Short mmCIF file of C-alpha atoms in Angstrom, two decimals:
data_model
loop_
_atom_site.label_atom_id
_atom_site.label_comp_id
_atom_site.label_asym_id
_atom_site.label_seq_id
_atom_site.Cartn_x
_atom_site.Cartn_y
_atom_site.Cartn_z
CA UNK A 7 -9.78 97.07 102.55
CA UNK A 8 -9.36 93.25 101.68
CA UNK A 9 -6.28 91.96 103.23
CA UNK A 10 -3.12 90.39 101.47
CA UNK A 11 -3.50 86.75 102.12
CA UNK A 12 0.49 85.03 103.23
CA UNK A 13 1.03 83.94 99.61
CA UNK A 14 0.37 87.57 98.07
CA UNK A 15 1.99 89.13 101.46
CA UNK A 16 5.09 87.22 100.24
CA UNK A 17 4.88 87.80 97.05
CA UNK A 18 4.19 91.44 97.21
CA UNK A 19 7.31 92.36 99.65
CA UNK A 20 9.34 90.37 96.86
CA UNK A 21 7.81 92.12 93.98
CA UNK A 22 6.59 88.89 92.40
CA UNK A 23 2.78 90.08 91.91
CA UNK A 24 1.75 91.52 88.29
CA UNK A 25 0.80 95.38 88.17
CA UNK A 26 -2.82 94.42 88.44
CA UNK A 27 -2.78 92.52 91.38
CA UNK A 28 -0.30 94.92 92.72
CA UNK A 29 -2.87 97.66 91.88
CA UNK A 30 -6.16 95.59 92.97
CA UNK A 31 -4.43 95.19 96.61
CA UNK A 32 -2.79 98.38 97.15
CA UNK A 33 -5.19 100.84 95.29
CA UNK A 34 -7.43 99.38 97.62
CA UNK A 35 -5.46 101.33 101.22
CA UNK A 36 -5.92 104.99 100.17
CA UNK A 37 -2.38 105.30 98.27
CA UNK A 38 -2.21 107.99 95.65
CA UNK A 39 0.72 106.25 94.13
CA UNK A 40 0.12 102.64 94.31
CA UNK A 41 3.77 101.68 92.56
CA UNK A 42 5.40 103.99 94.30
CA UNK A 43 3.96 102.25 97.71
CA UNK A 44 4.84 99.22 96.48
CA UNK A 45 8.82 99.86 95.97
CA UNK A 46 8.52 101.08 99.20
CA UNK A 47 7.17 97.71 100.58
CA UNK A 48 9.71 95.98 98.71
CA UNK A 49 12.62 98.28 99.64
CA UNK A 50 11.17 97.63 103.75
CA UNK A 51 12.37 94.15 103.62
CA UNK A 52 15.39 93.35 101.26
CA UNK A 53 16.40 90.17 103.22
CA UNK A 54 14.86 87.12 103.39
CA UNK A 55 14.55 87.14 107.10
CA UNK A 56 13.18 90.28 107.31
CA UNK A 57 10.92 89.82 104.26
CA UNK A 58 8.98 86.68 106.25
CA UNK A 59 8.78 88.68 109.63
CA UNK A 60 7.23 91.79 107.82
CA UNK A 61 5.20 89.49 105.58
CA UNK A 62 3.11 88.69 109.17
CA UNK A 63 2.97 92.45 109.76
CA UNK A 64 1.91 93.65 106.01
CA UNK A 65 -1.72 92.63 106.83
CA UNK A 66 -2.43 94.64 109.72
CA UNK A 67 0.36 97.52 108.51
CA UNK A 68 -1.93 98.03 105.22
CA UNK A 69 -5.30 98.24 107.32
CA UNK A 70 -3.43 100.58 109.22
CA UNK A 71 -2.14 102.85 106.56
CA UNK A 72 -5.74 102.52 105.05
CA UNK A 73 -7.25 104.69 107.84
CA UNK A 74 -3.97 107.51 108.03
CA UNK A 75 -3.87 110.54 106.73
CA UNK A 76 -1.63 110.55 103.68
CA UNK A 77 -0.27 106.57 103.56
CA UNK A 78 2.36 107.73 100.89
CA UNK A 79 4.06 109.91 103.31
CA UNK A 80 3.93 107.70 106.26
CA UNK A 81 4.62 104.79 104.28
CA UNK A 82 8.16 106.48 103.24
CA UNK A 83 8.40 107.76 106.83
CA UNK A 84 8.35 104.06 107.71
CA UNK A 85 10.51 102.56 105.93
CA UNK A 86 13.24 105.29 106.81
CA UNK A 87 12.40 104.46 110.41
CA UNK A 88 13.04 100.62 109.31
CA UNK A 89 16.67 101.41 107.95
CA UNK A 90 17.38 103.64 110.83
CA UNK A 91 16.48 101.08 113.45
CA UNK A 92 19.83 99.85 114.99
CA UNK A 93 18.37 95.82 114.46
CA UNK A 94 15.35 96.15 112.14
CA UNK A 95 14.62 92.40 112.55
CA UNK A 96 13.95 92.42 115.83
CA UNK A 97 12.04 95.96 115.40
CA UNK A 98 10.00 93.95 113.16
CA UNK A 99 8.95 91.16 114.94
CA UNK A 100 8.12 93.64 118.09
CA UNK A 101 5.73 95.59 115.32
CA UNK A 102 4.67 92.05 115.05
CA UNK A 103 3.84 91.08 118.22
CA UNK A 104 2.77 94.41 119.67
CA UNK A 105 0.02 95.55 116.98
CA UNK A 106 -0.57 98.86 119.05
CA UNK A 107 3.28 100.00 118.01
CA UNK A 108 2.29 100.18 114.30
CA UNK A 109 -0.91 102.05 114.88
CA UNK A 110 0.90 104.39 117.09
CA UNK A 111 3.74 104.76 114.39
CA UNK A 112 1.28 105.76 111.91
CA UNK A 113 -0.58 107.93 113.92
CA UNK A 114 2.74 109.52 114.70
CA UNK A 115 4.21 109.70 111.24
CA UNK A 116 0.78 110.61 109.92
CA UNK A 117 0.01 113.56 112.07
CA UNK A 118 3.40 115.23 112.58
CA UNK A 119 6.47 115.28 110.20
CA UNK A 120 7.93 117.31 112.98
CA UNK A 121 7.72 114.82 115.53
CA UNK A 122 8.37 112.02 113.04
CA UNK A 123 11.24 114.03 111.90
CA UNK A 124 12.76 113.71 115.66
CA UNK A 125 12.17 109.76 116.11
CA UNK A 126 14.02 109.00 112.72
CA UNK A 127 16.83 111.51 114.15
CA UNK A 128 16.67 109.60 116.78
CA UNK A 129 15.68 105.67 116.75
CA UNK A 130 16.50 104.84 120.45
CA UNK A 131 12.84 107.00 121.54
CA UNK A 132 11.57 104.69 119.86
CA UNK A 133 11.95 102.10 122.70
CA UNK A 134 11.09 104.63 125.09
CA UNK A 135 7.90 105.30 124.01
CA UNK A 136 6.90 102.00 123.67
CA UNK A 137 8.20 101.53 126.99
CA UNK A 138 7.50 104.32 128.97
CA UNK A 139 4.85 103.71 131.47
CA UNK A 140 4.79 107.41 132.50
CA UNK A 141 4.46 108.18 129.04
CA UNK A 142 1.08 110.57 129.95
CA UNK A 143 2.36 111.57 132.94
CA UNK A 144 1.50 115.26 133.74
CA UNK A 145 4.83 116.69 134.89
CA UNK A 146 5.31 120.15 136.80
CA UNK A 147 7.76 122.84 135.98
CA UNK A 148 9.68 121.53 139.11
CA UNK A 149 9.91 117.77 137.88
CA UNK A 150 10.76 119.23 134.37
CA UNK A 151 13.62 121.73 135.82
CA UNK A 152 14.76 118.40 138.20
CA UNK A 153 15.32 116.53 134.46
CA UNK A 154 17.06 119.89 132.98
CA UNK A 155 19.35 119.95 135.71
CA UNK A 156 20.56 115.96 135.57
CA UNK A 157 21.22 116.57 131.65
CA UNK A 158 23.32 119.83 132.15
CA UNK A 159 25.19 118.23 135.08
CA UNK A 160 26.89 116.09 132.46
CA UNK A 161 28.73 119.32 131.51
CA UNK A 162 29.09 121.17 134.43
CA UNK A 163 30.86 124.21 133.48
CA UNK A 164 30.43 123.87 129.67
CA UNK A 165 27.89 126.51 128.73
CA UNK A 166 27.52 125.69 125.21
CA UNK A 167 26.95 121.72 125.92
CA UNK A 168 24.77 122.26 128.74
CA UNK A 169 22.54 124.25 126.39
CA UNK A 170 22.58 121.88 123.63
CA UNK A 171 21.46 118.91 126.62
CA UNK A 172 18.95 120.96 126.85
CA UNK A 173 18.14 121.52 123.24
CA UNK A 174 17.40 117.61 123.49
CA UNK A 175 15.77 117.38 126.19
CA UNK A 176 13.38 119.91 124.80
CA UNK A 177 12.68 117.94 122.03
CA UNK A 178 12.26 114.48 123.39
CA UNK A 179 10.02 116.23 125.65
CA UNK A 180 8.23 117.91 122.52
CA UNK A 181 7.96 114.05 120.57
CA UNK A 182 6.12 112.90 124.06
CA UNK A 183 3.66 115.42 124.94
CA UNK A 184 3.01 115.60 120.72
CA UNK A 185 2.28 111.34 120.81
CA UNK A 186 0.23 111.93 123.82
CA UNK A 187 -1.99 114.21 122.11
CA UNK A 188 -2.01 112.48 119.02
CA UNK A 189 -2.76 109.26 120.67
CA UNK A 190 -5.78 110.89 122.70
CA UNK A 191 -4.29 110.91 125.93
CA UNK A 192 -4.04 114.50 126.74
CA UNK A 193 -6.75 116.85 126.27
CA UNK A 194 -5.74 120.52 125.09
CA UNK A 195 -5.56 121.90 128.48
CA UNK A 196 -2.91 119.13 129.51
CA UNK A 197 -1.25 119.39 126.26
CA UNK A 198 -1.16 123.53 126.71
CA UNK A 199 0.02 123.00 130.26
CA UNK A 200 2.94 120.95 129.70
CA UNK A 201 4.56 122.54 127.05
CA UNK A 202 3.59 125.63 129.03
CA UNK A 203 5.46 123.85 132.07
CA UNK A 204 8.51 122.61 130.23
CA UNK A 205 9.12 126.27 128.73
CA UNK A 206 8.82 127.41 132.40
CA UNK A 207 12.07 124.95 133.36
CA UNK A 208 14.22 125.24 130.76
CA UNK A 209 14.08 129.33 131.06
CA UNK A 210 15.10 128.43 134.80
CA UNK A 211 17.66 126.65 133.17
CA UNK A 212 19.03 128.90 130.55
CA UNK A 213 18.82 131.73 133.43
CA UNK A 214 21.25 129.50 135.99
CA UNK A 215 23.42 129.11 132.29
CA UNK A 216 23.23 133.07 131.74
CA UNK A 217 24.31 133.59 134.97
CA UNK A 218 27.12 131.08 134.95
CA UNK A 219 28.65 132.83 131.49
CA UNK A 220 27.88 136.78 132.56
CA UNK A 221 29.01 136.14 136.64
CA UNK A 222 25.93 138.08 137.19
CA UNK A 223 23.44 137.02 140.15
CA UNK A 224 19.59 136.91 138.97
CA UNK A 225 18.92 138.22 142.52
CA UNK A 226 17.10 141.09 142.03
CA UNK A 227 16.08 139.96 138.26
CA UNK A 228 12.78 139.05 137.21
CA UNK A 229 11.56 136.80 133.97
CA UNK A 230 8.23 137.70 133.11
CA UNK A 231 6.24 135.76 130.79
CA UNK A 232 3.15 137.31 128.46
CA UNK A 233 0.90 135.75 125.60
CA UNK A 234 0.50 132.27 125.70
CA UNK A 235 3.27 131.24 128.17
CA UNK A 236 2.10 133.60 130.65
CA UNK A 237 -1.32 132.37 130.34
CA UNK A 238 0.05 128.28 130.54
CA UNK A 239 -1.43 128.10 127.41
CA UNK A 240 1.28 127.63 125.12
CA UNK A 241 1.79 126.32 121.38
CA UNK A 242 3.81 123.91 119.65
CA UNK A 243 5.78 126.90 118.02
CA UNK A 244 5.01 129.21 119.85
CA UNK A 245 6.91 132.67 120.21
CA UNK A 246 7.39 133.03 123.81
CA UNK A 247 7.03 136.98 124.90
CA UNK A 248 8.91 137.73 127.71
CA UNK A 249 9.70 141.25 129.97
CA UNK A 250 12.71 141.45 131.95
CA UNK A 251 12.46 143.43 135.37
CA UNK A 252 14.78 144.55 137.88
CA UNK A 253 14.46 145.87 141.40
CA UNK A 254 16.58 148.32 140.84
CA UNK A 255 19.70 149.11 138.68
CA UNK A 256 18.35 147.69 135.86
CA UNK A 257 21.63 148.72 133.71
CA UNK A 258 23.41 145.86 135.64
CA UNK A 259 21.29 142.80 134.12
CA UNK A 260 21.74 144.12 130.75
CA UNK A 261 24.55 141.34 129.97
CA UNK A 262 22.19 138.71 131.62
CA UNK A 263 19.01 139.36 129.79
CA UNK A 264 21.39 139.01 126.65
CA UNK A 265 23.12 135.82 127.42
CA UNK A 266 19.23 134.75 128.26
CA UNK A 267 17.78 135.21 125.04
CA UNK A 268 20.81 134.12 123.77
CA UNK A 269 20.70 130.77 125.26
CA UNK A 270 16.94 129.97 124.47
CA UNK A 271 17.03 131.37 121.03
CA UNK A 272 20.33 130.54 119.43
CA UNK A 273 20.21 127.97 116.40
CA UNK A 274 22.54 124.88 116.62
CA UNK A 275 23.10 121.81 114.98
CA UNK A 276 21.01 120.45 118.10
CA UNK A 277 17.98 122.80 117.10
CA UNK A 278 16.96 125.78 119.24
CA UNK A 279 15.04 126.44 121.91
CA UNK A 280 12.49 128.94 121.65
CA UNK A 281 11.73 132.19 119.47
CA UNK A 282 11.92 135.06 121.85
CA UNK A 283 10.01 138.44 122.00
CA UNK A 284 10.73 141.17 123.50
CA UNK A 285 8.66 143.94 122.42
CA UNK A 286 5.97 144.04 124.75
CA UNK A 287 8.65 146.21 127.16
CA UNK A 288 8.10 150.19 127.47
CA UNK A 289 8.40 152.03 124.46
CA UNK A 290 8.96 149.05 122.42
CA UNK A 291 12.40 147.67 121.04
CA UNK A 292 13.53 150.88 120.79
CA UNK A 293 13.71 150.70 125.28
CA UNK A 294 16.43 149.11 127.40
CA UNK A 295 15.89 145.36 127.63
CA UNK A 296 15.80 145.58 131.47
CA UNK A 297 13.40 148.02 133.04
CA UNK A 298 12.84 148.77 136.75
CA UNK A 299 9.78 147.88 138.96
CA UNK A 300 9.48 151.87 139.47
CA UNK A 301 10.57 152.84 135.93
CA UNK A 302 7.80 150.26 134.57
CA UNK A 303 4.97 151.17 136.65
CA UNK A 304 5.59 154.83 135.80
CA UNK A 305 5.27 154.09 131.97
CA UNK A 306 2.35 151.65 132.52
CA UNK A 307 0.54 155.12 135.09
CA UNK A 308 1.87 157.60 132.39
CA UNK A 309 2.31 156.56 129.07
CA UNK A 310 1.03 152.89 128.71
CA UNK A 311 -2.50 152.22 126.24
CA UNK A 312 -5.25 150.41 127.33
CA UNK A 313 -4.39 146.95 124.81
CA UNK A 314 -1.37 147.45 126.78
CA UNK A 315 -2.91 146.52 130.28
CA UNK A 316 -4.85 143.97 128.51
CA UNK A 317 -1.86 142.19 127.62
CA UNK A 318 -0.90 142.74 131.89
CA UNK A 319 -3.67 139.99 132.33
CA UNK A 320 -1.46 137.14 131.40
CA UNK A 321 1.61 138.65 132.54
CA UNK A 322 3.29 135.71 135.42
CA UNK A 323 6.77 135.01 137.03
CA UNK A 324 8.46 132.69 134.96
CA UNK A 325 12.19 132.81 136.21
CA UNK A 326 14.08 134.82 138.37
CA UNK A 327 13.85 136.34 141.51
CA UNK A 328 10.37 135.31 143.50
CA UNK A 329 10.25 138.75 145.44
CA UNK A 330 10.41 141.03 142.59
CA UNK A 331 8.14 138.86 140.79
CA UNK A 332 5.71 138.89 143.81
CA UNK A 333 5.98 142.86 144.05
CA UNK A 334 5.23 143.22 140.00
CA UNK A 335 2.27 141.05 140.39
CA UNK A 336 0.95 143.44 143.73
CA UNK A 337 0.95 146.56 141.62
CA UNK A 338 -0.15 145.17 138.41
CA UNK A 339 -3.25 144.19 140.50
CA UNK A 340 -3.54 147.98 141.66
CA UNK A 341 -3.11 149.16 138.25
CA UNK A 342 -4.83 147.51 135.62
CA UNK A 343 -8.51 146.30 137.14
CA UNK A 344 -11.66 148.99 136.79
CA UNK A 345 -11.17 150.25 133.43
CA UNK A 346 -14.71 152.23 131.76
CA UNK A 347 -16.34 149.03 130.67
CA UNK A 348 -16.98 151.02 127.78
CA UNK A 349 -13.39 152.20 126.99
CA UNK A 350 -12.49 148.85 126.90
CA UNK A 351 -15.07 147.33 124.69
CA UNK A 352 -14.01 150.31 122.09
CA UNK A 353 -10.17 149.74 122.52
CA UNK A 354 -10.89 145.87 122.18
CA UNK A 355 -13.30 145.85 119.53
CA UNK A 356 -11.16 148.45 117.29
CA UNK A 357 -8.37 146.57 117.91
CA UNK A 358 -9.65 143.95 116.25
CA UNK A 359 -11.53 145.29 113.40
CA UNK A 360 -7.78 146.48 112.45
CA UNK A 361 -6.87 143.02 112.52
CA UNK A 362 -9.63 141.33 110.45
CA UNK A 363 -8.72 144.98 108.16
CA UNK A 364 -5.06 143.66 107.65
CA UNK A 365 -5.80 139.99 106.71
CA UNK A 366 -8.37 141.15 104.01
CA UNK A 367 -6.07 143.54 102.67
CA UNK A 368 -3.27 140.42 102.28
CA UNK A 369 -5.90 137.93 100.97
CA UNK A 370 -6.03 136.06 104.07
CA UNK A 371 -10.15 136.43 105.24
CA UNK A 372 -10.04 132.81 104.98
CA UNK A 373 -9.61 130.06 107.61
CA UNK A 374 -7.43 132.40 109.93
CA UNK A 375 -8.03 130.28 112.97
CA UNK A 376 -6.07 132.87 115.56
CA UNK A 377 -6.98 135.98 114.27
CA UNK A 378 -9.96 135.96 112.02
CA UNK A 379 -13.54 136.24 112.25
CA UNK A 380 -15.34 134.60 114.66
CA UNK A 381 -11.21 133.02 115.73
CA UNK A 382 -9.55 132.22 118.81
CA UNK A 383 -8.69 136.43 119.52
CA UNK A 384 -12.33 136.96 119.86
CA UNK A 385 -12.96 134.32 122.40
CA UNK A 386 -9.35 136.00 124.53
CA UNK A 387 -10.72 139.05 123.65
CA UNK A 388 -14.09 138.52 125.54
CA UNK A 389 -12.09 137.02 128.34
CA UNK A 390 -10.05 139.99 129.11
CA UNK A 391 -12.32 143.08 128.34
CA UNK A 392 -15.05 141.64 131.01
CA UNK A 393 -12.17 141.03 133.24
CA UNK A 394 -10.58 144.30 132.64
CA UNK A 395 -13.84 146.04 133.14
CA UNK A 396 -15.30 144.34 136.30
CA UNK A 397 -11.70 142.67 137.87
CA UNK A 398 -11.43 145.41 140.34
CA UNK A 399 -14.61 144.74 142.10
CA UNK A 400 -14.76 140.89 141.09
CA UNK A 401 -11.26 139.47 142.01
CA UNK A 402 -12.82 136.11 141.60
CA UNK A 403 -12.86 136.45 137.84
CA UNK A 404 -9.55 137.52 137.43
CA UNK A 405 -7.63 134.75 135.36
CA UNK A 406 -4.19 134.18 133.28
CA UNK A 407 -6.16 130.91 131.09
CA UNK A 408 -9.21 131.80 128.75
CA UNK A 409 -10.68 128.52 129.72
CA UNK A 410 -9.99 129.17 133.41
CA UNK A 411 -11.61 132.52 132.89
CA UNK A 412 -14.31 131.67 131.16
CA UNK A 413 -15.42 129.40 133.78
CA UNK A 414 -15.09 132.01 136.15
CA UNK A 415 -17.31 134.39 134.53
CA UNK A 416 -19.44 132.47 134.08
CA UNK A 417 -19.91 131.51 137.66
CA UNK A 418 -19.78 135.53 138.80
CA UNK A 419 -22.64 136.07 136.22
CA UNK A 420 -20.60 138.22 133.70
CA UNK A 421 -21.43 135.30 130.55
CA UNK A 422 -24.68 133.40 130.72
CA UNK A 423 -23.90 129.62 130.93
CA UNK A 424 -24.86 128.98 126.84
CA UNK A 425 -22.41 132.12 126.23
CA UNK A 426 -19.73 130.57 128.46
CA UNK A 427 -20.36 126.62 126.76
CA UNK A 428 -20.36 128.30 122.99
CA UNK A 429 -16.68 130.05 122.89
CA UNK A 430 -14.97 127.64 125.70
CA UNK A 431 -16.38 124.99 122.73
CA UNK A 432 -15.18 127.03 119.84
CA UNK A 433 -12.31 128.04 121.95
CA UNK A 434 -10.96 124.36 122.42
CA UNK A 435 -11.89 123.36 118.68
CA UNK A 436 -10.07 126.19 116.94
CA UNK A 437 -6.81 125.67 119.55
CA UNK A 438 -7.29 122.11 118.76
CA UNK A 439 -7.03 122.77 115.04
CA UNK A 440 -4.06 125.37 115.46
CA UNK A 441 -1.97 122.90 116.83
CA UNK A 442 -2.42 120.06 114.43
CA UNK A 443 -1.29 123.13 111.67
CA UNK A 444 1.68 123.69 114.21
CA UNK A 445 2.71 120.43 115.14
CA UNK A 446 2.77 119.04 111.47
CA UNK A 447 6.15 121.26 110.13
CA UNK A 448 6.79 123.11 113.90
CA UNK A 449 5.85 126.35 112.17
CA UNK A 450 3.65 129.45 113.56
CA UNK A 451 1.06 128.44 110.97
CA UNK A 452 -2.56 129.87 111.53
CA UNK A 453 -4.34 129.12 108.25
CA UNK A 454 -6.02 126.38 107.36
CA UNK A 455 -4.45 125.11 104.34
CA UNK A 456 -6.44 125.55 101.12
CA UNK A 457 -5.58 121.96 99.31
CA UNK A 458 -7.98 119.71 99.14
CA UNK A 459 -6.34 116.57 100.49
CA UNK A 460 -4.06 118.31 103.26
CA UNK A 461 -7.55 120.12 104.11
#
């Protein structure tokens, strides 16, 4: 687009231009509403001081805007961020002289509402970003849990405060790992792992809370995660499916599983934490919440279906007590490997003709990126019926992560290189694309959206 020479830059932010110069230079940077971005421009700056300061950004701002997604939106996303800013004039001469802020704003504001949503909550990340030279650093679940435990210290003793420090720490977390992938700077196995990660620490954290509030010890009390967490592979806004074990006496962490999911689910005016589900447990939610090592692995010998075991692949200690989480992993090895290859092609393969069966029968064949044709289930699904079926003879292949195991069959011979490249490939672009649909509102959204212009 042509840029606003300093005369029209002034005269623009003051609303001095005619509507067809106004149109000619704005029409020009992808606006739907070209008056409507220029009130916006105008409302920016409504100071002299500020006006001449943003006047030196507008050229660079527009070109900017030109290449987003949706100016409009980020455009009003802006200027909020302008009035929120605690001294806007000297937030606009850093835009000013750090060019790389704006395009990072933009990117920000263009490819996440949610994330935008938390820097105009809070204006003071906004330095931190900027500033942050650890910004795409790759933290563990142990540096995570180190930073959960220095915001609950603050309120030692205060259950309800502790949680909410952690509530924010969640989400600052959330706005950096979401820039960082926005930005280009993590790839989707960095991005899965550390939200993966920080979901590790802060159930840690909302365990040592739980235990605090029910004076119950978590010795003897395991947190097992499934799905996506237990596979460090986790989503924006993502559930996170969890199974509770005990060593024995499971009765006695009843309380403590409660006060858990409690603690990581409850809604305040400091957000939540994390959707929890349960219902991967024997016999369903209609079971205890807290089931025994012995009581568990005589469901899974007796009564438990093969999509069942499948789900075992992914199942890892999360929180809790090491040793029982070290004994559940022993016997889950001893009891879900060496399947009939060909029972658990059938189980797989019905399972998910059922699947495709229910979205067609809502309307939803379309641009289901998880659990359509050809979607992101298929590519787990291959994953876990070869390791199912050859796992007990082939611990090598045995993996949590699709991509992990995907490599690894590949290298034990069960996919052909080509078969291997193909779905890791799809497998990255379709995980890719889920998370942009996540990230923008922080909702469990699947489907590709059918509008034009948000498609």
């Amino acid at each position: 687009m042509a840029q606003p020479t300093p005369s029209q830059s002034h005269a623009l932010l003051q609303g001095q231009l005619t509507a067809p110069e106004t149109e000619a230079l704005l029409s020009q940077g992808g606006f739907a509403d070209w008056c409507a971005a220029e009130r916006c421009l105008v409302r920016l700056a409504d100071d002299a001081q500020s006006r001449e300061v943003l006047a030196d950004l507008l050229p660079h701002l527009l070109t900017t805007l030109y290449g987003a997604a949706n100016p409009d939106r980020v455009l009003v996303d802006l200027e909020r961020f302008a009035h929120g800013a605690v001294d806007r004039l000297a937030t606009f001469e850093y835009l000013v002289s750090n060019p790389r802020a704006i395009e990072i704003l933009v990117t920000l504001f263009a490819g996440s509402q949610f994330l935008a949503e938390i820097l105009l909550c809070n204006p003071e990340y906004f330095e931190r970003l900027m500033g942050l030279r650890g910004l795409a650093q790759h933290k563990s679940t142990e540096e995570f849990y180190a930073e959960a435990q220095v915001v609950c210290s603050g309120a030692r003793g205060q259950p309800a405060l502790q949680l909410d420090a952690l509530r924010r720490l969640q989400r600052w977390e959330l706005l950096r790992i979401g820039a960082c992938d926005l930005l280009g700077l993590f790839d989707l196995q960095a991005v899965t792992a550390q939200l993966s990660n920080l979901a590790d620490s802060l159930a840690q954290a909302c365990l040592m809370i739980a235990s605090f509030q029910t004076e119950i010890d978590p010795t003897g009390f395991a947190v097992i995660a499934m799905g996506k967490l237990g596979g460090q592979e986790l989503n924006y806004s993502s559930d996170i499916d969890l199974l509770f074990l005990a060593q024995s006496d499971a009765h006695t962490y009843r309380r403590l599983g409660e006060r858990l999911i409690d603690g990581l689910s409850r809604l305040t005016a400091e957000g939540f934490l994390y959707r929890v589900d349960m219902r991967l447990r024997p016999w369903g939610q209609a079971s205890p919440l807290v089931t025994s090592l012995d009581g568990y692995f005589a469901y899974l010998e007796k009564h438990a279906r093969l999509w069942e075991k499948q789900a075992l692949l992914k199942a890892r200690l999360v929180a809790g007590d090491r040793s029982v989480g070290e004994a559940f992993s022993s016997r889950i090895e001893q009891s879900v490997y060496g399947a009939a290859a060909g029972a658990v092609r059938a189980s797989a393969h019905a399972m998910k003709q059922r699947i495709e069966a229910h979205l067609r029968e809502r309307g939803r064949d379309w641009g289901e990126v998880k659990l359509g044709a050809g979607s992101i289930r298929d590519v787990e699904f291959v994953v876990q019926v070869l390791q199912l079926a050859h796992g007990g003879e082939q611990p090598d292949i045995r993996s949590r992560n699709t991509l992990d195991g995907l490599d690894r069959l590949a290298f034990n011979g069960q996919l052909s290189p080509e078969d291997a490249r193909a779905l890791s490939d799809g497998y990255v672009f379709l995980r890719t694309v889920e998370h942009h649909l996540q990230m923008m509102h922080y909702r469990q959204s699947h489907s590709l959206p059918t509008d034009d212009e948000a498609l």
